[in-house]
XYZ file of C-alpha atoms in Angstrom:
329
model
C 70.053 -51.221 -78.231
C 72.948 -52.326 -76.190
C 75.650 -50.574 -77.691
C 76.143 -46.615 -78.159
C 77.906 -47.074 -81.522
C 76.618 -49.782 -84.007
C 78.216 -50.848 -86.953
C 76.536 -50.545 -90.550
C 76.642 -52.556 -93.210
C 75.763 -50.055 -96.320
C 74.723 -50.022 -99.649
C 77.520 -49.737 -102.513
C 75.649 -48.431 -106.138
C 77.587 -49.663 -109.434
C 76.055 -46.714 -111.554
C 78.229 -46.277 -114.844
C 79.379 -42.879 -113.428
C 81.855 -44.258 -110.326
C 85.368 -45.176 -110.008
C 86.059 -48.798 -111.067
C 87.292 -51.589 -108.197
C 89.704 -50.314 -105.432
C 90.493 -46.609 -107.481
C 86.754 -45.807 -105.895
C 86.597 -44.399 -102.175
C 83.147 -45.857 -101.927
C 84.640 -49.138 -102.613
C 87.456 -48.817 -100.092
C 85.132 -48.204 -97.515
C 82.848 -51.347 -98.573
C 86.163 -53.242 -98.675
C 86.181 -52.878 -94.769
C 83.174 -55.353 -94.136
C 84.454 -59.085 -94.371
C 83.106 -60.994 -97.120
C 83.085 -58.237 -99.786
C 85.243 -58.467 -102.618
C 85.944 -55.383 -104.570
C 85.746 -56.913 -108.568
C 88.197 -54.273 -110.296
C 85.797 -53.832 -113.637
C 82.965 -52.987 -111.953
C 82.329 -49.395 -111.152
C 81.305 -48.467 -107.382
C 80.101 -45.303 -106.867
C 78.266 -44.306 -104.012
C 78.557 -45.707 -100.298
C 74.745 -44.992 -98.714
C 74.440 -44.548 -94.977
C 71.298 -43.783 -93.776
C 67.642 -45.468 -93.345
C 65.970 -44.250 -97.277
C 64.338 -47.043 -98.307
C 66.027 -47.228 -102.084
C 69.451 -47.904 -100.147
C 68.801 -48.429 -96.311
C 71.622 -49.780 -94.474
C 71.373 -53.054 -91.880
C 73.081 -53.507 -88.327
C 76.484 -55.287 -89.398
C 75.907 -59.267 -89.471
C 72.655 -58.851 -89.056
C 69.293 -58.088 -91.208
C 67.949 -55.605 -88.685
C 67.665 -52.276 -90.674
C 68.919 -49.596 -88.808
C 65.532 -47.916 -89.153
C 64.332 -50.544 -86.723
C 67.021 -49.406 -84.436
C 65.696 -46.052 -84.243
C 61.796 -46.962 -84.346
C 62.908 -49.072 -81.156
C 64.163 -46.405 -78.976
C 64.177 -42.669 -80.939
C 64.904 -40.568 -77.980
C 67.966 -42.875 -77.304
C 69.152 -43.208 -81.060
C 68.963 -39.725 -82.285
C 68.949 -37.809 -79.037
C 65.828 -35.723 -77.781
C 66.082 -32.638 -79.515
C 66.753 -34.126 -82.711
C 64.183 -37.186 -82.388
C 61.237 -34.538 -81.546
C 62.128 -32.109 -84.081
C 61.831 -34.857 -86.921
C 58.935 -37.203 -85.556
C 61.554 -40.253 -84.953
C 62.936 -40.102 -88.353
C 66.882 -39.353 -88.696
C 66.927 -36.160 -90.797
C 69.982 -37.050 -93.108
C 71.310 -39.398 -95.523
C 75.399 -39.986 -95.512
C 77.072 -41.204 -98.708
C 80.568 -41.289 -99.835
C 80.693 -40.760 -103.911
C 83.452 -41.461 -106.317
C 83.072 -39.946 -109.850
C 85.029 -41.136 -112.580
C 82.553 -39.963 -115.513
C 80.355 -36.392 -114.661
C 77.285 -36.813 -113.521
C 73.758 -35.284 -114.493
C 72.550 -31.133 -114.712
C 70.570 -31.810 -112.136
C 69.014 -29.484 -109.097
C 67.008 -31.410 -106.039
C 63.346 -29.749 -105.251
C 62.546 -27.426 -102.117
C 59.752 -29.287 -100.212
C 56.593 -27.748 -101.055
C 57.973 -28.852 -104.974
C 59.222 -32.200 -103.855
C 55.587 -33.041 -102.027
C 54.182 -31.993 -105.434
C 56.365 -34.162 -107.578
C 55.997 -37.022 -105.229
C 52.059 -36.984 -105.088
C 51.886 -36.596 -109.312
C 54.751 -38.650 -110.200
C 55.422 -41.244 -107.365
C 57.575 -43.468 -109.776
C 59.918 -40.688 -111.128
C 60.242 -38.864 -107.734
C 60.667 -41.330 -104.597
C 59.690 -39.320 -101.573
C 58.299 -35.903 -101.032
C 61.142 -34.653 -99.041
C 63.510 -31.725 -100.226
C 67.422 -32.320 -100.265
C 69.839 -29.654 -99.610
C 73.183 -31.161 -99.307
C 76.709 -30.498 -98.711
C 79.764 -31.869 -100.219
C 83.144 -32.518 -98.331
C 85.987 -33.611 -101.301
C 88.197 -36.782 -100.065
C 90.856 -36.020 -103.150
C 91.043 -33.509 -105.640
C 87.702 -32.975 -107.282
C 86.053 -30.748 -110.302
C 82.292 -29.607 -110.255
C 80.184 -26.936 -111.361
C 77.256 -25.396 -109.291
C 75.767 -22.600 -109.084
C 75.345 -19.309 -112.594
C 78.279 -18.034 -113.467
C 78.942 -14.300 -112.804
C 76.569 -12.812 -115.601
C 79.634 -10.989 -117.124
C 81.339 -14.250 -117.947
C 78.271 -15.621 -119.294
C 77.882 -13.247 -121.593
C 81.123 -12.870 -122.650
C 80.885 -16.673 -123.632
C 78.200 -15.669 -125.819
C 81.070 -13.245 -127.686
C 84.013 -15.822 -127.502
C 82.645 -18.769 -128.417
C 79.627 -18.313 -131.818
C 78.765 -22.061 -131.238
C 77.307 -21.091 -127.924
C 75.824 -18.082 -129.192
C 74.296 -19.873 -131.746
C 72.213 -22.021 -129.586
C 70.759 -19.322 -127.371
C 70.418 -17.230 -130.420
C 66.832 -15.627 -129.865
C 67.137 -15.096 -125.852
C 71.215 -13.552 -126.438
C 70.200 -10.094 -127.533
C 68.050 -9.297 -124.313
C 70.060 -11.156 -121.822
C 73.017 -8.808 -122.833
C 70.789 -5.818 -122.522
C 69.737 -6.941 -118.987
C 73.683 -7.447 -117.917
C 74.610 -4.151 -118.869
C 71.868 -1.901 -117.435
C 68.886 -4.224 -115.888
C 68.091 -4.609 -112.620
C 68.566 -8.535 -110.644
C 64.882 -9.039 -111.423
C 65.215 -8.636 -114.798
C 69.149 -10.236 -115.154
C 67.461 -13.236 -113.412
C 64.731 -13.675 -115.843
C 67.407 -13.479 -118.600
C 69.182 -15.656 -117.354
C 66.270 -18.006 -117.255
C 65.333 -17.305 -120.821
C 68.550 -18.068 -122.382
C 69.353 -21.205 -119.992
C 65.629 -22.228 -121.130
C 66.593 -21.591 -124.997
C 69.793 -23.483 -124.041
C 68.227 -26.862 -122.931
C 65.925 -26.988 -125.071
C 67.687 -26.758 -128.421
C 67.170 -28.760 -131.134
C 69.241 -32.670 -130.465
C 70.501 -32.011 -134.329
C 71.361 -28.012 -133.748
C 73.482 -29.504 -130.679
C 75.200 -31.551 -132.400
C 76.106 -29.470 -135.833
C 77.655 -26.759 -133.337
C 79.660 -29.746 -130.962
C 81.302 -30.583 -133.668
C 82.362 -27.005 -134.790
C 83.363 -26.497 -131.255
C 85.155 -29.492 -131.048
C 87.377 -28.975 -134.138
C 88.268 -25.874 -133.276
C 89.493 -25.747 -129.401
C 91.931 -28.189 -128.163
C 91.548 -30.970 -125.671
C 93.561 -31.454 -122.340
C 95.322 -34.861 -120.806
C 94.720 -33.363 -117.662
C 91.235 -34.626 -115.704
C 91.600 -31.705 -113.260
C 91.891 -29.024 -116.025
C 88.724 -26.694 -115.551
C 89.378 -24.517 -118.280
C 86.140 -24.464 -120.847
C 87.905 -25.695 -123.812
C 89.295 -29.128 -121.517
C 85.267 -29.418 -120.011
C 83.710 -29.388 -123.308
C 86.195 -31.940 -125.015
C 85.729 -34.168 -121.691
C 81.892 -34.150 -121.378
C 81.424 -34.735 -124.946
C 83.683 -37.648 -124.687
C 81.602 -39.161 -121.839
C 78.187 -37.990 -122.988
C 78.769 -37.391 -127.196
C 76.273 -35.124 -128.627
C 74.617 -33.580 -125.201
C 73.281 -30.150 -124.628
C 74.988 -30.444 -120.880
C 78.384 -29.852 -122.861
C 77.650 -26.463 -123.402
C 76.510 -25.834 -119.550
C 80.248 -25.280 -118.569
C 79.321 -22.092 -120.657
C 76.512 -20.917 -118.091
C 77.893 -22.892 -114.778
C 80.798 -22.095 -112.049
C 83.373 -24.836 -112.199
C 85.177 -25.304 -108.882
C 88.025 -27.090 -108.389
C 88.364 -28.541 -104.745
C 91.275 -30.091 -102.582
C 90.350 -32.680 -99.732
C 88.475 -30.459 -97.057
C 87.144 -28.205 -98.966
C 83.021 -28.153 -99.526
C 80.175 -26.190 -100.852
C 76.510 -26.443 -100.703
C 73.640 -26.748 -102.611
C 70.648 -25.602 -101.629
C 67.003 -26.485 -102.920
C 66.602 -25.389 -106.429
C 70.159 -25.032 -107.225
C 71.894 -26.488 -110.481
C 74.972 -28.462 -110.409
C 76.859 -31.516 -111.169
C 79.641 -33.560 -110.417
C 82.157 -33.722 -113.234
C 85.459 -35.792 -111.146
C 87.008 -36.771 -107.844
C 85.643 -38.667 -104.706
C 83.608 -36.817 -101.650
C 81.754 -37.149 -98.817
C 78.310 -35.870 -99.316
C 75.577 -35.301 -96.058
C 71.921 -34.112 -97.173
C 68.620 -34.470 -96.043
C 66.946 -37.966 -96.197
C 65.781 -37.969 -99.779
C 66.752 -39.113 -103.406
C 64.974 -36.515 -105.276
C 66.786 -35.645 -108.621
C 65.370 -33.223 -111.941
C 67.884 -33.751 -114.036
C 68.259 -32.091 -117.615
C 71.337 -33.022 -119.020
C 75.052 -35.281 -119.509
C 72.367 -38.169 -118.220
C 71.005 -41.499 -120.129
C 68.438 -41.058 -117.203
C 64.952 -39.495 -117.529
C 64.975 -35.653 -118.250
C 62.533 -33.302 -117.060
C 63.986 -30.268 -118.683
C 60.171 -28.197 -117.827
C 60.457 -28.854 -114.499
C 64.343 -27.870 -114.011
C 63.998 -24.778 -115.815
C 60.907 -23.802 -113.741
C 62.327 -24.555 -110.391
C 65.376 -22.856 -110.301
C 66.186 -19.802 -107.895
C 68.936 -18.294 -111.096
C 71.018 -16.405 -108.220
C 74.105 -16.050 -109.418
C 78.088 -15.490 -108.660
C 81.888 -16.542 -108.478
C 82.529 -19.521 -107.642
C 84.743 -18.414 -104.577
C 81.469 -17.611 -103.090
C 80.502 -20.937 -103.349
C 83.342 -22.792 -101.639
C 83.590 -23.134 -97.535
C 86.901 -23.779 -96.605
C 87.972 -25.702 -93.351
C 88.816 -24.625 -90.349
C 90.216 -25.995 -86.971
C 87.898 -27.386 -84.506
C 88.476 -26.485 -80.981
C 91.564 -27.891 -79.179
C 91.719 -30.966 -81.350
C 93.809 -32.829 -84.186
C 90.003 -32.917 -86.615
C 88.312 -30.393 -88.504
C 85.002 -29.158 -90.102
């Protein structure tokens, strides 16, 4: 390696989620390499930097893969500490994501659950690595992560019978446990009525979307997180699905560039707007249950899921000066 810094060439993914031509950030940054041409009705959406082998990136101009690089020299390429700690691997995978449609209910495995997944189900899940991750939003950007304060959960349940109607049989008890149970028994609730919730009936979905629908009003605005705007928006870009009603049970955050959160193992969330930087461990483990045309394994996300819950201020981490300098973290 003769150089300290080498340049990347990376992976751009077209999934029907991203930003179409030159409105994405992940195509921006692709735009930089000479020879790329950025088609304008194609949709780019993520911008993979890293060494996973479903999007590894190459030395620019060349078709050395940066893993290579590493496997060369370790101790050199990722420093000491960092090379012995993670056997000569580089612990992380760096994408840049631009989200014009929401992406899936989804929740990425702890380890001991990803090694499981992997060794049962190599085809679904890719690697037996977990994948916390943190997101860093490049413009204004909407997503929800994380249970909503119990209190406004149930109080959902009251305001809006279409909701209520699907969790029906798990309501009564959840309420109970809100007012006088202890977290044990809120969280296992909480798990019962997000369980009743995801697995309703495709046709009971449906019947109470379209009550829903008719009755609250839609917004123009894409950065309006109120419930009634999320519900006419998802349904829009995913008609019909049970996810719709997850803005019911989920924190919605709305972020300005520099501001992040982070989602641990086990954690549900899901993109619903905006472009980010996003930095997790080296994996592409996804259980996804929802505003997907992808594979759902509604069993497993239900199962794995930690149900803490909270306000979404306590899931945002706000910026703050670094040091002497003009940059920040």
């Amino acid at each position: 390696m003769s150089s300290s810094i080498i340049r990347l060439a990376c992976n751009v993914n077209n999934y029907h989620w991203g930003k179409h031509g030159l409105h994405s950030k992940a195509a921006q940054f692709a735009a930089t390499n000479p020879g790329v041409t950025i088609d304008d009705s194609q949709t780019y959406a993520e911008l993979w930097m890293g060494t996973h082998p479903s999007g590894p990136s190459k030395v620019f101009g060349t078709e050395t893969a940066l893993s290579s690089i590493i496997e060369q020299n370790p101790e050199q390429a990722l420093g000491v500490q960092v090379s012995r700690k993670f056997d000569g691997q580089l612990p992380f995978l760096f994408k840049v994501l631009s989200i014009e449609k929401a992406l899936s209910i989804q929740a990425h495995p702890d380890k001991t659950l990803a090694q499981k997944l992997y060794a049962e189900r190599p085809a679904v899940y890719k690697d037996g690595n977990h994948k916390p991750e943190m997101s860093i939003a490049l413009t204004d950007f909407v997503a929800m992560s994380g249970f909503r304060p119990l209190e406004e959960i149930a109080a959902f349940i009251g305001e809006y019978p279409e909701f209520g109607a699907l969790v029906k049989e798990s309501a009564e008890a959840f309420l109970s446990a809100v007012e006088t149970g202890d977290d044990a028994e809120k969280r296992k609730q909480l798990r019962a009525l997000f369980a009743e919730l995801m697995n309703a009936r495709a046709e009971d979905v449906q019947q109470q979307l379209d009550v829903l629908l008719a009755r609250v009003s839609p917004a123009s605005d894409p950065l309006d997180i109120s419930a009634n705007a999320l519900v006419h928006r998802l349904n829009m870009e995913y008609p019909g699905d049970v996810g719709v009603f997850c803005v019911f049970m989920l924190n919605v955050l709305r972020l300005v560039p520099g501001d992040a959160f982070f989602m641990g193992p086990n954690d549900p969330h899901a993109y619903i707007f905006g472009d980010c930087i996003e930095c997790m461990a080296t994996s592409d483990n996804v259980v996804r249950a929802g505003l997907t045309p992808k594979l759902r394994d509604v069993p497993v996300l239900v199962d794995m899921l930690t149900y803490d819950y909270g306000t979404p201020e306590g899931k945002l981490l706000r910026p703050v000066p670094f040091a002497e300098t003009r940059h920040s973290l």
